[in-house]
Amino acid sequence: YTQKSETFDFPRIKPIISVRHPLDSYVASRKKGWLAPYCGDEINLDNYCNGLLKFQNYLKNAASAKVLRYEDLCMKLETCLENLFLNLEIEFKIPSLEEINLIKVTGKSGRKSVDIEMRERLISDIDDSLKTQVETSKHYKKYCELNDYDPNYKNFPIKNLI
């Protein structure tokens, strides 16, 4: 989204960060073999969440980024987008899912479906090592707290729906 700069007459771009429960994101990235760029030399949940925290905090502090939880988008699309564009003083139309799906995106996200929907967490993907990491990772707990996620792997990912 954009905002007029106070010293210039051109719009200042503000990023939108889309986040997902870190455990679901970690498991999906692990399945694809994508953890090394996020974790560095030691691949574990704590390093992964530490990187997510640094990225989110940097963009929020340095660029006034807005945060959008994937789970909110899936469950309450209209409310989520209304909140995202609130106070921008621009006219906007909330697109339908059909309109959103007309836009073809590129990249290697692994998305195979045009549906925007919650996926059930497969407890079978949470092995004993990962269960231990969930319980001992300080960055995992901080990231969950920052984004109002439930850190318990057995529970629904979000505490409060927007």
mmCIF file with all atom_site columns, C-alpha atoms in Angstrom:
data_model
loop_
_atom_site.group_PDB
_atom_site.id
_atom_site.type_symbol
_atom_site.label_atom_id
_atom_site.label_alt_id
_atom_site.label_comp_id
_atom_site.label_asym_id
_atom_site.label_entity_id
_atom_site.label_seq_id
_atom_site.pdbx_PDB_ins_code
_atom_site.Cartn_x
_atom_site.Cartn_y
_atom_site.Cartn_z
_atom_site.occupancy
_atom_site.B_iso_or_equiv
_atom_site.pdbx_formal_charge
_atom_site.auth_seq_id
_atom_site.auth_comp_id
_atom_site.auth_asym_id
_atom_site.auth_atom_id
_atom_site.pdbx_PDB_model_num
ATOM 1   C CA . TYR A 1 1   ? 0.000   0.000   0.000   1.00 0.00 ? 1   TYR A CA 1
ATOM 2   C CA . THR A 1 2   ? 1.155   3.565   -0.365  1.00 0.00 ? 2   THR A CA 1
ATOM 3   C CA . GLN A 1 3   ? 1.175   6.680   1.744   1.00 0.00 ? 3   GLN A CA 1
ATOM 4   C CA . LYS A 1 4   ? 2.026   10.220  0.748   1.00 0.00 ? 4   LYS A CA 1
ATOM 5   C CA . SER A 1 5   ? 5.383   11.304  2.071   1.00 0.00 ? 5   SER A CA 1
ATOM 6   C CA . GLU A 1 6   ? 5.351   14.485  4.138   1.00 0.00 ? 6   GLU A CA 1
ATOM 7   C CA . THR A 1 7   ? 8.376   15.941  2.336   1.00 0.00 ? 7   THR A CA 1
ATOM 8   C CA . PHE A 1 8   ? 7.805   14.689  -1.217  1.00 0.00 ? 8   PHE A CA 1
ATOM 9   C CA . ASP A 1 9   ? 4.812   14.462  -3.540  1.00 0.00 ? 9   ASP A CA 1
ATOM 10  C CA . PHE A 1 10  ? 5.311   10.833  -4.496  1.00 0.00 ? 10  PHE A CA 1
ATOM 11  C CA . PRO A 1 11  ? 3.873   7.842   -2.676  1.00 0.00 ? 11  PRO A CA 1
ATOM 12  C CA . ARG A 1 12  ? 5.962   6.044   -0.098  1.00 0.00 ? 12  ARG A CA 1
ATOM 13  C CA . ILE A 1 13  ? 5.614   2.299   -0.443  1.00 0.00 ? 13  ILE A CA 1
ATOM 14  C CA . LYS A 1 14  ? 4.961   0.352   2.745   1.00 0.00 ? 14  LYS A CA 1
ATOM 15  C CA . PRO A 1 15  ? 5.437   -3.398  2.668   1.00 0.00 ? 15  PRO A CA 1
ATOM 16  C CA . ILE A 1 16  ? 2.832   -5.944  3.637   1.00 0.00 ? 16  ILE A CA 1
ATOM 17  C CA . ILE A 1 17  ? 4.234   -8.981  5.413   1.00 0.00 ? 17  ILE A CA 1
ATOM 18  C CA . SER A 1 18  ? 2.250   -12.176 5.117   1.00 0.00 ? 18  SER A CA 1
ATOM 19  C CA . VAL A 1 19  ? 2.939   -14.524 8.027   1.00 0.00 ? 19  VAL A CA 1
ATOM 20  C CA . ARG A 1 20  ? 1.816   -18.048 8.808   1.00 0.00 ? 20  ARG A CA 1
ATOM 21  C CA . HIS A 1 21  ? 2.006   -20.051 12.024  1.00 0.00 ? 21  HIS A CA 1
ATOM 22  C CA . PRO A 1 22  ? 5.748   -20.770 12.311  1.00 0.00 ? 22  PRO A CA 1
ATOM 23  C CA . LEU A 1 23  ? 5.291   -24.495 12.921  1.00 0.00 ? 23  LEU A CA 1
ATOM 24  C CA . ASP A 1 24  ? 3.160   -24.932 9.806   1.00 0.00 ? 24  ASP A CA 1
ATOM 25  C CA . SER A 1 25  ? 5.579   -22.828 7.811   1.00 0.00 ? 25  SER A CA 1
ATOM 26  C CA . TYR A 1 26  ? 8.583   -24.753 9.170   1.00 0.00 ? 26  TYR A CA 1
ATOM 27  C CA . VAL A 1 27  ? 7.049   -28.160 8.400   1.00 0.00 ? 27  VAL A CA 1
ATOM 28  C CA . ALA A 1 28  ? 6.136   -27.090 4.849   1.00 0.00 ? 28  ALA A CA 1
ATOM 29  C CA . SER A 1 29  ? 9.647   -25.693 4.264   1.00 0.00 ? 29  SER A CA 1
ATOM 30  C CA . ARG A 1 30  ? 11.218  -28.853 5.720   1.00 0.00 ? 30  ARG A CA 1
ATOM 31  C CA . LYS A 1 31  ? 9.205   -31.007 3.281   1.00 0.00 ? 31  LYS A CA 1
ATOM 32  C CA . LYS A 1 32  ? 10.505  -28.914 0.364   1.00 0.00 ? 32  LYS A CA 1
ATOM 33  C CA . GLY A 1 33  ? 14.102  -28.872 1.643   1.00 0.00 ? 33  GLY A CA 1
ATOM 34  C CA . TRP A 1 34  ? 14.059  -25.067 1.954   1.00 0.00 ? 34  TRP A CA 1
ATOM 35  C CA . LEU A 1 35  ? 15.253  -24.588 5.543   1.00 0.00 ? 35  LEU A CA 1
ATOM 36  C CA . ALA A 1 36  ? 18.969  -23.913 5.005   1.00 0.00 ? 36  ALA A CA 1
ATOM 37  C CA . PRO A 1 37  ? 18.530  -20.338 3.700   1.00 0.00 ? 37  PRO A CA 1
ATOM 38  C CA . TYR A 1 38  ? 16.378  -19.490 6.733   1.00 0.00 ? 38  TYR A CA 1
ATOM 39  C CA . CYS A 1 39  ? 18.271  -21.371 9.440   1.00 0.00 ? 39  CYS A CA 1
ATOM 40  C CA . GLY A 1 40  ? 21.909  -21.068 8.451   1.00 0.00 ? 40  GLY A CA 1
ATOM 41  C CA . ASP A 1 41  ? 24.312  -23.794 9.503   1.00 0.00 ? 41  ASP A CA 1
ATOM 42  C CA . GLU A 1 42  ? 22.103  -25.284 12.202  1.00 0.00 ? 42  GLU A CA 1
ATOM 43  C CA . ILE A 1 43  ? 18.681  -26.279 10.905  1.00 0.00 ? 43  ILE A CA 1
ATOM 44  C CA . ASN A 1 44  ? 16.188  -26.131 13.727  1.00 0.00 ? 44  ASN A CA 1
ATOM 45  C CA . LEU A 1 45  ? 12.950  -24.406 14.697  1.00 0.00 ? 45  LEU A CA 1
ATOM 46  C CA . ASP A 1 46  ? 14.655  -21.870 16.969  1.00 0.00 ? 46  ASP A CA 1
ATOM 47  C CA . ASN A 1 47  ? 16.974  -20.587 14.211  1.00 0.00 ? 47  ASN A CA 1
ATOM 48  C CA . TYR A 1 48  ? 14.073  -20.531 11.758  1.00 0.00 ? 48  TYR A CA 1
ATOM 49  C CA . CYS A 1 49  ? 11.905  -18.437 14.101  1.00 0.00 ? 49  CYS A CA 1
ATOM 50  C CA . ASN A 1 50  ? 14.834  -16.178 14.976  1.00 0.00 ? 50  ASN A CA 1
ATOM 51  C CA . GLY A 1 51  ? 15.149  -15.305 11.282  1.00 0.00 ? 51  GLY A CA 1
ATOM 52  C CA . LEU A 1 52  ? 11.394  -14.699 11.000  1.00 0.00 ? 52  LEU A CA 1
ATOM 53  C CA . LEU A 1 53  ? 11.480  -12.420 14.052  1.00 0.00 ? 53  LEU A CA 1
ATOM 54  C CA . LYS A 1 54  ? 14.408  -10.392 12.727  1.00 0.00 ? 54  LYS A CA 1
ATOM 55  C CA . PHE A 1 55  ? 12.760  -9.972  9.335   1.00 0.00 ? 55  PHE A CA 1
ATOM 56  C CA . GLN A 1 56  ? 9.355   -8.983  10.712  1.00 0.00 ? 56  GLN A CA 1
ATOM 57  C CA . ASN A 1 57  ? 10.746  -6.625  13.353  1.00 0.00 ? 57  ASN A CA 1
ATOM 58  C CA . TYR A 1 58  ? 13.047  -4.954  10.830  1.00 0.00 ? 58  TYR A CA 1
ATOM 59  C CA . LEU A 1 59  ? 10.259  -4.312  8.324   1.00 0.00 ? 59  LEU A CA 1
ATOM 60  C CA . LYS A 1 60  ? 7.825   -3.128  10.987  1.00 0.00 ? 60  LYS A CA 1
ATOM 61  C CA . ASN A 1 61  ? 10.376  -0.756  12.548  1.00 0.00 ? 61  ASN A CA 1
ATOM 62  C CA . ALA A 1 62  ? 12.255  0.432   9.444   1.00 0.00 ? 62  ALA A CA 1
ATOM 63  C CA . ALA A 1 63  ? 9.420   0.521   6.911   1.00 0.00 ? 63  ALA A CA 1
ATOM 64  C CA . SER A 1 64  ? 6.194   0.577   8.970   1.00 0.00 ? 64  SER A CA 1
ATOM 65  C CA . ALA A 1 65  ? 5.128   -2.691  7.384   1.00 0.00 ? 65  ALA A CA 1
ATOM 66  C CA . LYS A 1 66  ? 1.661   -4.070  8.007   1.00 0.00 ? 66  LYS A CA 1
ATOM 67  C CA . VAL A 1 67  ? 1.362   -7.709  9.043   1.00 0.00 ? 67  VAL A CA 1
ATOM 68  C CA . LEU A 1 68  ? -1.220  -10.010 7.516   1.00 0.00 ? 68  LEU A CA 1
ATOM 69  C CA . ARG A 1 69  ? -1.731  -13.472 9.012   1.00 0.00 ? 69  ARG A CA 1
ATOM 70  C CA . TYR A 1 70  ? -2.400  -16.166 6.423   1.00 0.00 ? 70  TYR A CA 1
ATOM 71  C CA . GLU A 1 71  ? -4.932  -17.792 8.730   1.00 0.00 ? 71  GLU A CA 1
ATOM 72  C CA . ASP A 1 72  ? -6.989  -14.577 8.965   1.00 0.00 ? 72  ASP A CA 1
ATOM 73  C CA . LEU A 1 73  ? -6.910  -14.226 5.199   1.00 0.00 ? 73  LEU A CA 1
ATOM 74  C CA . CYS A 1 74  ? -8.194  -17.782 4.797   1.00 0.00 ? 74  CYS A CA 1
ATOM 75  C CA . MET A 1 75  ? -10.964 -17.527 7.341   1.00 0.00 ? 75  MET A CA 1
ATOM 76  C CA . LYS A 1 76  ? -12.131 -13.904 7.082   1.00 0.00 ? 76  LYS A CA 1
ATOM 77  C CA . LEU A 1 77  ? -10.923 -12.564 3.746   1.00 0.00 ? 77  LEU A CA 1
ATOM 78  C CA . GLU A 1 78  ? -13.100 -9.432  3.636   1.00 0.00 ? 78  GLU A CA 1
ATOM 79  C CA . THR A 1 79  ? -12.463 -8.380  7.238   1.00 0.00 ? 79  THR A CA 1
ATOM 80  C CA . CYS A 1 80  ? -8.748  -9.028  6.809   1.00 0.00 ? 80  CYS A CA 1
ATOM 81  C CA . LEU A 1 81  ? -8.490  -6.882  3.684   1.00 0.00 ? 81  LEU A CA 1
ATOM 82  C CA . GLU A 1 82  ? -10.661 -4.124  5.154   1.00 0.00 ? 82  GLU A CA 1
ATOM 83  C CA . ASN A 1 83  ? -8.311  -3.938  8.146   1.00 0.00 ? 83  ASN A CA 1
ATOM 84  C CA . LEU A 1 84  ? -5.304  -3.944  5.848   1.00 0.00 ? 84  LEU A CA 1
ATOM 85  C CA . PHE A 1 85  ? -6.534  -0.927  3.874   1.00 0.00 ? 85  PHE A CA 1
ATOM 86  C CA . LEU A 1 86  ? -8.086  0.931   6.799   1.00 0.00 ? 86  LEU A CA 1
ATOM 87  C CA . ASN A 1 87  ? -7.067  4.596   7.099   1.00 0.00 ? 87  ASN A CA 1
ATOM 88  C CA . LEU A 1 88  ? -5.300  4.721   3.744   1.00 0.00 ? 88  LEU A CA 1
ATOM 89  C CA . GLU A 1 89  ? -7.677  7.377   2.433   1.00 0.00 ? 89  GLU A CA 1
ATOM 90  C CA . ILE A 1 90  ? -7.937  5.660   -0.916  1.00 0.00 ? 90  ILE A CA 1
ATOM 91  C CA . GLU A 1 91  ? -10.865 4.056   -2.633  1.00 0.00 ? 91  GLU A CA 1
ATOM 92  C CA . PHE A 1 92  ? -10.567 0.315   -2.896  1.00 0.00 ? 92  PHE A CA 1
ATOM 93  C CA . LYS A 1 93  ? -12.631 -2.697  -3.786  1.00 0.00 ? 93  LYS A CA 1
ATOM 94  C CA . ILE A 1 94  ? -12.195 -5.989  -2.006  1.00 0.00 ? 94  ILE A CA 1
ATOM 95  C CA . PRO A 1 95  ? -11.714 -8.583  -4.740  1.00 0.00 ? 95  PRO A CA 1
ATOM 96  C CA . SER A 1 96  ? -13.559 -11.860 -4.809  1.00 0.00 ? 96  SER A CA 1
ATOM 97  C CA . LEU A 1 97  ? -11.591 -15.113 -4.690  1.00 0.00 ? 97  LEU A CA 1
ATOM 98  C CA . GLU A 1 98  ? -12.370 -15.536 -8.385  1.00 0.00 ? 98  GLU A CA 1
ATOM 99  C CA . GLU A 1 99  ? -10.777 -12.150 -9.112  1.00 0.00 ? 99  GLU A CA 1
ATOM 100 C CA . ILE A 1 100 ? -7.782  -12.939 -6.929  1.00 0.00 ? 100 ILE A CA 1
ATOM 101 C CA . ASN A 1 101 ? -7.286  -16.236 -8.725  1.00 0.00 ? 101 ASN A CA 1
ATOM 102 C CA . LEU A 1 102 ? -7.179  -14.483 -12.117 1.00 0.00 ? 102 LEU A CA 1
ATOM 103 C CA . ILE A 1 103 ? -3.760  -13.171 -11.087 1.00 0.00 ? 103 ILE A CA 1
ATOM 104 C CA . LYS A 1 104 ? -1.090  -15.707 -11.893 1.00 0.00 ? 104 LYS A CA 1
ATOM 105 C CA . VAL A 1 105 ? 1.875   -15.549 -9.554  1.00 0.00 ? 105 VAL A CA 1
ATOM 106 C CA . THR A 1 106 ? 5.328   -16.881 -10.161 1.00 0.00 ? 106 THR A CA 1
ATOM 107 C CA . GLY A 1 107 ? 7.888   -18.299 -7.834  1.00 0.00 ? 107 GLY A CA 1
ATOM 108 C CA . LYS A 1 108 ? 8.481   -21.597 -6.184  1.00 0.00 ? 108 LYS A CA 1
ATOM 109 C CA . SER A 1 109 ? 6.074   -21.357 -3.276  1.00 0.00 ? 109 SER A CA 1
ATOM 110 C CA . GLY A 1 110 ? 4.878   -24.903 -3.807  1.00 0.00 ? 110 GLY A CA 1
ATOM 111 C CA . ARG A 1 111 ? 1.239   -23.807 -4.078  1.00 0.00 ? 111 ARG A CA 1
ATOM 112 C CA . LYS A 1 112 ? -0.638  -26.243 -6.284  1.00 0.00 ? 112 LYS A CA 1
ATOM 113 C CA . SER A 1 113 ? -4.147  -24.895 -5.725  1.00 0.00 ? 113 SER A CA 1
ATOM 114 C CA . VAL A 1 114 ? -5.896  -21.596 -6.398  1.00 0.00 ? 114 VAL A CA 1
ATOM 115 C CA . ASP A 1 115 ? -7.919  -22.046 -3.214  1.00 0.00 ? 115 ASP A CA 1
ATOM 116 C CA . ILE A 1 116 ? -7.140  -19.824 -0.260  1.00 0.00 ? 116 ILE A CA 1
ATOM 117 C CA . GLU A 1 117 ? -8.016  -22.052 2.644   1.00 0.00 ? 117 GLU A CA 1
ATOM 118 C CA . MET A 1 118 ? -6.746  -23.311 5.953   1.00 0.00 ? 118 MET A CA 1
ATOM 119 C CA . ARG A 1 119 ? -4.947  -26.586 5.797   1.00 0.00 ? 119 ARG A CA 1
ATOM 120 C CA . GLU A 1 120 ? -5.223  -28.971 8.692   1.00 0.00 ? 120 GLU A CA 1
ATOM 121 C CA . ARG A 1 121 ? -1.978  -29.449 10.580  1.00 0.00 ? 121 ARG A CA 1
ATOM 122 C CA . LEU A 1 122 ? -0.823  -33.029 10.245  1.00 0.00 ? 122 LEU A CA 1
ATOM 123 C CA . ILE A 1 123 ? 0.334   -34.086 13.683  1.00 0.00 ? 123 ILE A CA 1
ATOM 124 C CA . SER A 1 124 ? 2.200   -36.927 11.967  1.00 0.00 ? 124 SER A CA 1
ATOM 125 C CA . ASP A 1 125 ? 4.545   -34.237 10.534  1.00 0.00 ? 125 ASP A CA 1
ATOM 126 C CA . ILE A 1 126 ? 5.562   -33.261 14.076  1.00 0.00 ? 126 ILE A CA 1
ATOM 127 C CA . ASP A 1 127 ? 8.175   -35.854 15.028  1.00 0.00 ? 127 ASP A CA 1
ATOM 128 C CA . ASP A 1 128 ? 9.646   -36.216 18.529  1.00 0.00 ? 128 ASP A CA 1
ATOM 129 C CA . SER A 1 129 ? 12.617  -33.983 17.714  1.00 0.00 ? 129 SER A CA 1
ATOM 130 C CA . LEU A 1 130 ? 10.308  -31.213 16.521  1.00 0.00 ? 130 LEU A CA 1
ATOM 131 C CA . LYS A 1 131 ? 8.063   -31.615 19.579  1.00 0.00 ? 131 LYS A CA 1
ATOM 132 C CA . THR A 1 132 ? 11.123  -31.041 21.775  1.00 0.00 ? 132 THR A CA 1
ATOM 133 C CA . GLN A 1 133 ? 12.099  -27.995 19.728  1.00 0.00 ? 133 GLN A CA 1
ATOM 134 C CA . VAL A 1 134 ? 8.571   -26.561 20.096  1.00 0.00 ? 134 VAL A CA 1
ATOM 135 C CA . GLU A 1 135 ? 8.877   -26.873 23.862  1.00 0.00 ? 135 GLU A CA 1
ATOM 136 C CA . THR A 1 136 ? 12.410  -25.479 24.180  1.00 0.00 ? 136 THR A CA 1
ATOM 137 C CA . SER A 1 137 ? 12.668  -22.800 21.485  1.00 0.00 ? 137 SER A CA 1
ATOM 138 C CA . LYS A 1 138 ? 12.598  -19.271 22.878  1.00 0.00 ? 138 LYS A CA 1
ATOM 139 C CA . HIS A 1 139 ? 12.307  -17.676 19.428  1.00 0.00 ? 139 HIS A CA 1
ATOM 140 C CA . TYR A 1 140 ? 9.359   -19.902 18.517  1.00 0.00 ? 140 TYR A CA 1
ATOM 141 C CA . LYS A 1 141 ? 7.493   -18.733 21.604  1.00 0.00 ? 141 LYS A CA 1
ATOM 142 C CA . LYS A 1 142 ? 8.385   -15.072 20.895  1.00 0.00 ? 142 LYS A CA 1
ATOM 143 C CA . TYR A 1 143 ? 7.208   -15.317 17.291  1.00 0.00 ? 143 TYR A CA 1
ATOM 144 C CA . CYS A 1 144 ? 3.950   -16.968 18.349  1.00 0.00 ? 144 CYS A CA 1
ATOM 145 C CA . GLU A 1 145 ? 3.393   -14.257 20.946  1.00 0.00 ? 145 GLU A CA 1
ATOM 146 C CA . LEU A 1 146 ? 4.186   -11.446 18.497  1.00 0.00 ? 146 LEU A CA 1
ATOM 147 C CA . ASN A 1 147 ? 1.589   -12.700 16.017  1.00 0.00 ? 147 ASN A CA 1
ATOM 148 C CA . ASP A 1 148 ? -0.997  -14.033 18.486  1.00 0.00 ? 148 ASP A CA 1
ATOM 149 C CA . TYR A 1 149 ? -0.424  -17.676 17.550  1.00 0.00 ? 149 TYR A CA 1
ATOM 150 C CA . ASP A 1 150 ? -1.008  -20.624 19.857  1.00 0.00 ? 150 ASP A CA 1
ATOM 151 C CA . PRO A 1 151 ? 2.395   -22.269 20.434  1.00 0.00 ? 151 PRO A CA 1
ATOM 152 C CA . ASN A 1 152 ? 0.876   -25.658 21.350  1.00 0.00 ? 152 ASN A CA 1
ATOM 153 C CA . TYR A 1 153 ? 1.274   -27.898 18.294  1.00 0.00 ? 153 TYR A CA 1
ATOM 154 C CA . LYS A 1 154 ? -1.911  -29.802 19.196  1.00 0.00 ? 154 LYS A CA 1
ATOM 155 C CA . ASN A 1 155 ? -4.115  -26.692 19.136  1.00 0.00 ? 155 ASN A CA 1
ATOM 156 C CA . PHE A 1 156 ? -5.635  -24.552 16.413  1.00 0.00 ? 156 PHE A CA 1
ATOM 157 C CA . PRO A 1 157 ? -2.884  -22.197 15.152  1.00 0.00 ? 157 PRO A CA 1
ATOM 158 C CA . ILE A 1 158 ? -4.425  -18.845 16.068  1.00 0.00 ? 158 ILE A CA 1
ATOM 159 C CA . LYS A 1 159 ? -5.641  -17.600 19.413  1.00 0.00 ? 159 LYS A CA 1
ATOM 160 C CA . ASN A 1 160 ? -7.880  -14.795 18.171  1.00 0.00 ? 160 ASN A CA 1
ATOM 161 C CA . LEU A 1 161 ? -9.367  -14.407 14.743  1.00 0.00 ? 161 LEU A CA 1
ATOM 162 C CA . ILE A 1 162 ? -9.400  -10.779 13.562  1.00 0.00 ? 162 ILE A CA 1
#
